[in-house]
Short mmCIF file of C-alpha atoms in Angstrom, two decimals:
data_model
loop_
_atom_site.label_atom_id
_atom_site.label_comp_id
_atom_site.label_asym_id
_atom_site.label_seq_id
_atom_site.Cartn_x
_atom_site.Cartn_y
_atom_site.Cartn_z
CA UNK A 1 -15.20 -185.15 -15.28
CA UNK A 2 -12.35 -182.75 -15.97
CA UNK A 3 -12.38 -180.40 -19.00
CA UNK A 4 -9.34 -182.16 -20.41
CA UNK A 5 -11.23 -185.48 -20.41
CA UNK A 6 -14.15 -183.92 -22.27
CA UNK A 7 -11.80 -182.49 -24.86
CA UNK A 8 -10.03 -185.81 -25.30
CA UNK A 9 -13.31 -187.72 -25.80
CA UNK A 10 -14.54 -185.16 -28.32
CA UNK A 11 -11.27 -185.43 -30.22
CA UNK A 12 -11.58 -189.23 -30.21
CA UNK A 13 -15.12 -189.01 -31.61
CA UNK A 14 -14.06 -186.65 -34.39
CA UNK A 15 -11.04 -188.77 -35.28
CA UNK A 16 -13.29 -191.84 -35.15
CA UNK A 17 -15.65 -190.36 -37.73
CA UNK A 18 -12.68 -189.38 -39.88
CA UNK A 19 -11.26 -192.91 -39.73
CA UNK A 20 -14.67 -194.38 -40.53
CA UNK A 21 -14.93 -192.22 -43.66
CA UNK A 22 -11.35 -193.14 -44.58
CA UNK A 23 -12.18 -196.85 -44.19
CA UNK A 24 -15.17 -196.52 -46.51
CA UNK A 25 -13.10 -194.65 -49.09
CA UNK A 26 -10.20 -197.10 -49.06
CA UNK A 27 -12.45 -200.18 -49.21
CA UNK A 28 -14.74 -198.67 -51.85
CA UNK A 29 -17.78 -199.36 -49.68
CA UNK A 30 -18.66 -195.68 -49.76
CA UNK A 31 -20.44 -196.44 -53.06
CA UNK A 32 -22.98 -198.48 -51.09
CA UNK A 33 -24.10 -195.35 -49.28
CA UNK A 34 -23.85 -192.40 -51.68
CA UNK A 35 -23.76 -191.66 -55.39
CA UNK A 36 -20.37 -190.92 -57.01
CA UNK A 37 -21.33 -187.30 -57.69
CA UNK A 38 -21.42 -186.73 -53.92
CA UNK A 39 -17.79 -187.80 -53.45
CA UNK A 40 -16.34 -184.23 -53.36
CA UNK A 41 -18.49 -183.53 -50.30
CA UNK A 42 -17.17 -186.67 -48.61
CA UNK A 43 -13.54 -185.62 -49.14
CA UNK A 44 -14.37 -182.14 -47.86
CA UNK A 45 -16.05 -183.62 -44.78
CA UNK A 46 -13.09 -185.90 -44.10
CA UNK A 47 -10.66 -182.97 -44.16
CA UNK A 48 -12.85 -180.72 -42.00
CA UNK A 49 -13.56 -183.42 -39.39
CA UNK A 50 -9.85 -184.27 -39.19
CA UNK A 51 -8.92 -180.62 -38.66
CA UNK A 52 -11.62 -180.16 -36.00
CA UNK A 53 -10.40 -183.29 -34.22
CA UNK A 54 -6.83 -181.96 -34.17
CA UNK A 55 -7.99 -178.57 -32.84
CA UNK A 56 -10.04 -180.25 -30.13
CA UNK A 57 -7.12 -182.47 -29.13
CA UNK A 58 -4.67 -179.60 -28.75
CA UNK A 59 -7.00 -177.27 -26.88
CA UNK A 60 -5.58 -176.13 -23.56
CA UNK A 61 -8.64 -176.86 -21.47
CA UNK A 62 -8.45 -173.41 -19.90
CA UNK A 63 -11.98 -171.98 -19.70
CA UNK A 64 -10.76 -168.41 -19.03
CA UNK A 65 -10.52 -167.83 -22.77
CA UNK A 66 -14.33 -167.96 -22.97
CA UNK A 67 -15.12 -165.46 -20.22
CA UNK A 68 -15.29 -162.39 -22.47
CA UNK A 69 -16.53 -163.93 -25.70
CA UNK A 70 -19.75 -161.88 -25.53
CA UNK A 71 -22.04 -164.77 -26.50
CA UNK A 72 -24.26 -164.30 -23.39
CA UNK A 73 -23.96 -167.90 -22.18
CA UNK A 74 -21.47 -170.11 -20.41
CA UNK A 75 -19.09 -172.68 -21.86
CA UNK A 76 -19.05 -175.07 -18.94
CA UNK A 77 -18.71 -178.80 -19.53
CA UNK A 78 -21.32 -181.20 -18.01
CA UNK A 79 -20.21 -182.22 -14.53
CA UNK A 80 -22.37 -185.35 -14.27
CA UNK A 81 -20.43 -188.45 -15.31
CA UNK A 82 -23.61 -190.40 -16.15
CA UNK A 83 -24.98 -187.60 -18.32
CA UNK A 84 -21.64 -187.21 -20.07
CA UNK A 85 -21.43 -190.97 -20.65
CA UNK A 86 -24.79 -191.14 -22.44
CA UNK A 87 -24.09 -188.04 -24.50
CA UNK A 88 -20.76 -189.33 -25.78
CA UNK A 89 -22.16 -192.86 -26.23
CA UNK A 90 -24.64 -191.47 -28.77
CA UNK A 91 -21.69 -190.45 -30.96
CA UNK A 92 -19.31 -193.33 -30.22
CA UNK A 93 -21.86 -196.10 -30.90
CA UNK A 94 -22.38 -195.37 -34.64
CA UNK A 95 -18.62 -195.13 -35.18
CA UNK A 96 -17.99 -198.51 -33.52
CA UNK A 97 -20.88 -200.27 -35.28
CA UNK A 98 -19.78 -198.84 -38.61
CA UNK A 99 -16.26 -200.16 -38.06
CA UNK A 100 -17.30 -203.59 -36.77
CA UNK A 101 -20.22 -204.69 -38.91
CA UNK A 102 -20.20 -205.51 -42.61
CA UNK A 103 -22.08 -203.39 -45.12
CA UNK A 104 -25.51 -204.63 -46.20
CA UNK A 105 -26.66 -204.40 -49.81
CA UNK A 106 -30.32 -203.55 -50.30
CA UNK A 107 -32.37 -206.28 -51.92
CA UNK A 108 -35.92 -207.58 -52.24
CA UNK A 109 -36.87 -206.84 -48.62
CA UNK A 110 -36.00 -203.17 -49.08
CA UNK A 111 -37.72 -203.19 -52.47
CA UNK A 112 -40.89 -204.52 -50.85
CA UNK A 113 -40.87 -201.56 -48.46
CA UNK A 114 -40.10 -198.97 -51.12
CA UNK A 115 -42.19 -200.52 -53.90
CA UNK A 116 -41.52 -201.10 -57.60
CA UNK A 117 -40.30 -197.69 -58.85
CA UNK A 118 -41.41 -196.67 -62.32
CA UNK A 119 -42.45 -193.56 -64.21
CA UNK A 120 -46.11 -192.47 -63.94
CA UNK A 121 -47.97 -192.83 -67.24
CA UNK A 122 -51.59 -191.90 -67.92
CA UNK A 123 -53.37 -194.78 -69.67
CA UNK A 124 -56.87 -193.28 -69.72
CA UNK A 125 -58.12 -193.86 -73.31
CA UNK A 126 -60.42 -190.85 -73.05
CA UNK A 127 -57.43 -188.48 -72.95
CA UNK A 128 -56.21 -187.55 -76.43
CA UNK A 129 -52.42 -187.51 -76.57
CA UNK A 130 -52.18 -186.74 -80.30
CA UNK A 131 -50.65 -183.47 -81.41
CA UNK A 132 -53.39 -180.88 -82.07
CA UNK A 133 -53.24 -178.02 -84.55
CA UNK A 134 -55.61 -175.92 -82.45
CA UNK A 135 -53.54 -173.18 -80.86
CA UNK A 136 -55.96 -173.05 -77.93
CA UNK A 137 -55.22 -176.66 -76.97
CA UNK A 138 -52.61 -177.47 -74.36
CA UNK A 139 -49.28 -178.42 -75.94
CA UNK A 140 -48.03 -181.98 -75.40
CA UNK A 141 -45.76 -182.38 -72.40
CA UNK A 142 -42.73 -183.10 -74.60
CA UNK A 143 -43.07 -179.68 -76.26
CA UNK A 144 -43.18 -177.88 -72.92
CA UNK A 145 -39.67 -176.42 -72.44
CA UNK A 146 -40.17 -176.37 -68.68
CA UNK A 147 -40.61 -180.15 -68.42
CA UNK A 148 -37.43 -182.25 -68.35
CA UNK A 149 -38.60 -185.46 -70.02
CA UNK A 150 -36.39 -188.57 -70.29
CA UNK A 151 -35.81 -187.75 -73.96
CA UNK A 152 -34.38 -184.35 -72.94
CA UNK A 153 -32.36 -185.80 -70.08
CA UNK A 154 -30.75 -188.53 -72.18
CA UNK A 155 -30.60 -187.29 -75.81
CA UNK A 156 -27.53 -189.35 -76.82
CA UNK A 157 -28.86 -192.49 -75.15
CA UNK A 158 -32.24 -192.00 -76.84
CA UNK A 159 -30.58 -191.81 -80.25
CA UNK A 160 -28.40 -194.88 -79.65
CA UNK A 161 -31.35 -196.92 -78.34
CA UNK A 162 -33.46 -195.97 -81.35
CA UNK A 163 -30.75 -197.13 -83.77
CA UNK A 164 -29.71 -200.29 -81.88
CA UNK A 165 -31.12 -203.73 -82.68
CA UNK A 166 -30.12 -205.02 -79.23
CA UNK A 167 -30.49 -202.86 -76.11
CA UNK A 168 -27.84 -203.57 -73.47
CA UNK A 169 -28.35 -202.25 -69.94
CA UNK A 170 -25.17 -201.57 -67.96
CA UNK A 171 -24.18 -199.58 -64.87
CA UNK A 172 -23.86 -196.34 -66.84
CA UNK A 173 -27.14 -196.37 -68.76
CA UNK A 174 -29.39 -198.49 -66.51
CA UNK A 175 -31.68 -195.76 -65.15
CA UNK A 176 -31.73 -193.76 -68.37
CA UNK A 177 -32.58 -196.80 -70.51
CA UNK A 178 -35.48 -197.86 -68.30
CA UNK A 179 -36.79 -194.28 -68.12
CA UNK A 180 -36.72 -193.97 -71.92
CA UNK A 181 -38.40 -197.34 -72.40
CA UNK A 182 -41.18 -196.37 -70.03
CA UNK A 183 -41.71 -193.06 -71.83
CA UNK A 184 -41.31 -194.28 -75.44
CA UNK A 185 -42.23 -197.96 -75.27
CA UNK A 186 -43.80 -198.10 -78.72
CA UNK A 187 -40.44 -197.27 -80.31
CA UNK A 188 -38.67 -200.24 -78.73
CA UNK A 189 -41.29 -203.01 -78.89
CA UNK A 190 -39.91 -206.16 -80.46
CA UNK A 191 -36.27 -205.24 -79.87
CA UNK A 192 -33.94 -207.66 -78.12
CA UNK A 193 -32.81 -206.59 -74.66
CA UNK A 194 -30.06 -207.80 -72.32
CA UNK A 195 -29.98 -206.78 -68.65
CA UNK A 196 -29.04 -208.04 -65.20
CA UNK A 197 -30.36 -207.48 -61.72
CA UNK A 198 -31.79 -209.21 -58.67
CA UNK A 199 -35.14 -211.00 -58.65
CA UNK A 200 -37.99 -209.26 -56.87
CA UNK A 201 -41.65 -210.24 -56.52
CA UNK A 202 -44.63 -208.41 -55.17
CA UNK A 203 -47.23 -210.47 -53.34
CA UNK A 204 -49.75 -210.01 -56.15
CA UNK A 205 -47.49 -211.45 -58.85
CA UNK A 206 -48.44 -214.77 -60.46
CA UNK A 207 -45.83 -217.52 -60.64
CA UNK A 208 -44.87 -216.62 -64.20
CA UNK A 209 -43.94 -212.99 -63.37
CA UNK A 210 -40.94 -211.43 -61.67
CA UNK A 211 -39.15 -208.10 -61.72
CA UNK A 212 -35.44 -208.00 -62.50
CA UNK A 213 -33.92 -204.76 -61.33
CA UNK A 214 -31.29 -202.87 -59.39
CA UNK A 215 -31.46 -200.14 -56.82
CA UNK A 216 -30.94 -196.72 -58.34
CA UNK A 217 -29.49 -193.94 -56.23
CA UNK A 218 -29.64 -190.23 -56.92
CA UNK A 219 -27.77 -188.90 -53.85
CA UNK A 220 -27.71 -191.59 -51.14
CA UNK A 221 -29.36 -194.89 -50.18
CA UNK A 222 -32.16 -193.01 -48.42
CA UNK A 223 -33.57 -191.92 -51.81
CA UNK A 224 -32.87 -195.27 -53.49
CA UNK A 225 -35.61 -197.09 -55.40
CA UNK A 226 -35.72 -200.20 -57.52
CA UNK A 227 -35.41 -199.67 -61.26
CA UNK A 228 -36.38 -202.80 -63.07
CA UNK A 229 -38.38 -204.47 -65.82
CA UNK A 230 -41.07 -207.08 -65.46
CA UNK A 231 -40.21 -210.49 -66.87
CA UNK A 232 -42.91 -212.99 -67.82
CA UNK A 233 -42.31 -216.59 -68.83
CA UNK A 234 -42.37 -220.22 -67.74
CA UNK A 235 -40.48 -221.69 -64.76
CA UNK A 236 -39.80 -218.28 -63.21
CA UNK A 237 -40.90 -219.55 -59.79
CA UNK A 238 -37.56 -221.39 -59.59
CA UNK A 239 -35.74 -218.06 -59.18
CA UNK A 240 -35.90 -216.93 -55.57
CA UNK A 241 -35.93 -213.34 -54.37
CA UNK A 242 -32.47 -211.68 -54.33
CA UNK A 243 -31.09 -214.13 -56.90
CA UNK A 244 -28.96 -212.19 -59.38
CA UNK A 245 -29.68 -213.09 -62.99
CA UNK A 246 -28.90 -211.96 -66.52
CA UNK A 247 -31.92 -211.89 -68.82
CA UNK A 248 -31.93 -211.91 -72.61
CA UNK A 249 -35.28 -211.56 -74.31
CA UNK A 250 -37.69 -209.55 -76.43
CA UNK A 251 -39.21 -206.29 -75.24
CA UNK A 252 -42.97 -206.14 -75.06
CA UNK A 253 -45.55 -204.18 -73.07
CA UNK A 254 -47.89 -205.12 -70.22
CA UNK A 255 -50.74 -203.35 -68.45
CA UNK A 256 -50.14 -203.54 -64.70
CA UNK A 257 -52.62 -201.92 -62.31
CA UNK A 258 -53.53 -199.34 -64.91
CA UNK A 259 -49.91 -198.63 -65.88
CA UNK A 260 -48.36 -199.54 -69.19
CA UNK A 261 -44.94 -200.99 -68.38
CA UNK A 262 -42.10 -202.61 -70.34
CA UNK A 263 -42.12 -206.40 -70.29
CA UNK A 264 -39.40 -208.86 -71.24
CA UNK A 265 -40.36 -212.18 -72.81
CA UNK A 266 -37.21 -214.12 -71.89
CA UNK A 267 -35.23 -216.27 -74.27
CA UNK A 268 -32.49 -217.03 -71.75
CA UNK A 269 -32.03 -216.44 -68.01
CA UNK A 270 -28.68 -217.13 -66.35
CA UNK A 271 -27.83 -216.89 -62.66
CA UNK A 272 -24.83 -214.63 -61.98
CA UNK A 273 -22.78 -213.48 -59.00
CA UNK A 274 -23.69 -210.28 -57.20
CA UNK A 275 -21.78 -207.45 -58.92
CA UNK A 276 -19.09 -205.63 -57.00
CA UNK A 277 -21.14 -202.45 -57.53
CA UNK A 278 -24.73 -203.64 -57.04
CA UNK A 279 -26.30 -200.18 -57.26
CA UNK A 280 -26.74 -197.93 -60.29
CA UNK A 281 -26.58 -194.16 -60.17
CA UNK A 282 -28.57 -191.45 -61.86
CA UNK A 283 -26.72 -189.31 -64.39
CA UNK A 284 -28.00 -186.76 -66.90
CA UNK A 285 -26.96 -185.75 -70.40
CA UNK A 286 -29.33 -182.79 -70.14
CA UNK A 287 -29.88 -181.05 -73.46
CA UNK A 288 -31.05 -177.49 -73.06
#
């Protein structure tokens, strides 16, 4: 295979990746792969890959320019056509599949692999969590300035949730609201709550229990986990996995495998269409 052919194929691969990124940006499907705060890196990558593709395309193919580069190794292209084919196929295949196939939204099957994601809480009754006046005792975790608790991460949301009679979960406050409820459940018990998400069941759930949640993403889908709230009531077995619903009910608390978790006692459950943006993204209001 001639050097010019190698250079052309490499330029095609780089332009292919650039076009794939451009397709995701134009269609908005990029949000199914990464969090919005990562978008500047995507634009930077698109520009760099496009420039590298143009440089590769306009290279002369003359290897004499590498003879005195001083890097102590050669710059020869692979001469075997079969070897070259498999090497370039490794790069071309993901570009083609990304262009051809539709994007898949994570649902209950992915949730079953990742597990129900919730904050760890110690429910051992032998551990005293009350504030002590003994200076030799260890200070509560919330008073430790080095620990970023949900209350410190979402100070404005904490205040609004405390004052509200009805707690509404939306795309902007979804993760923060659930994190605060898990950490300060006693403050919200008995309040009305409205949320939406897809139905998810673990194998150990009885027929009157489901989880309604959405996948939360910090950086990309690889670190995604389901953020949801357990719902307990009658006739819940009629809602199949991956069914999107809106739940209105009263917030309570349940002990699940040694964890104290929020629980919704539903007043009304309505099936809804899958949102255009099915994932929610982690944001912080961090208060120093």
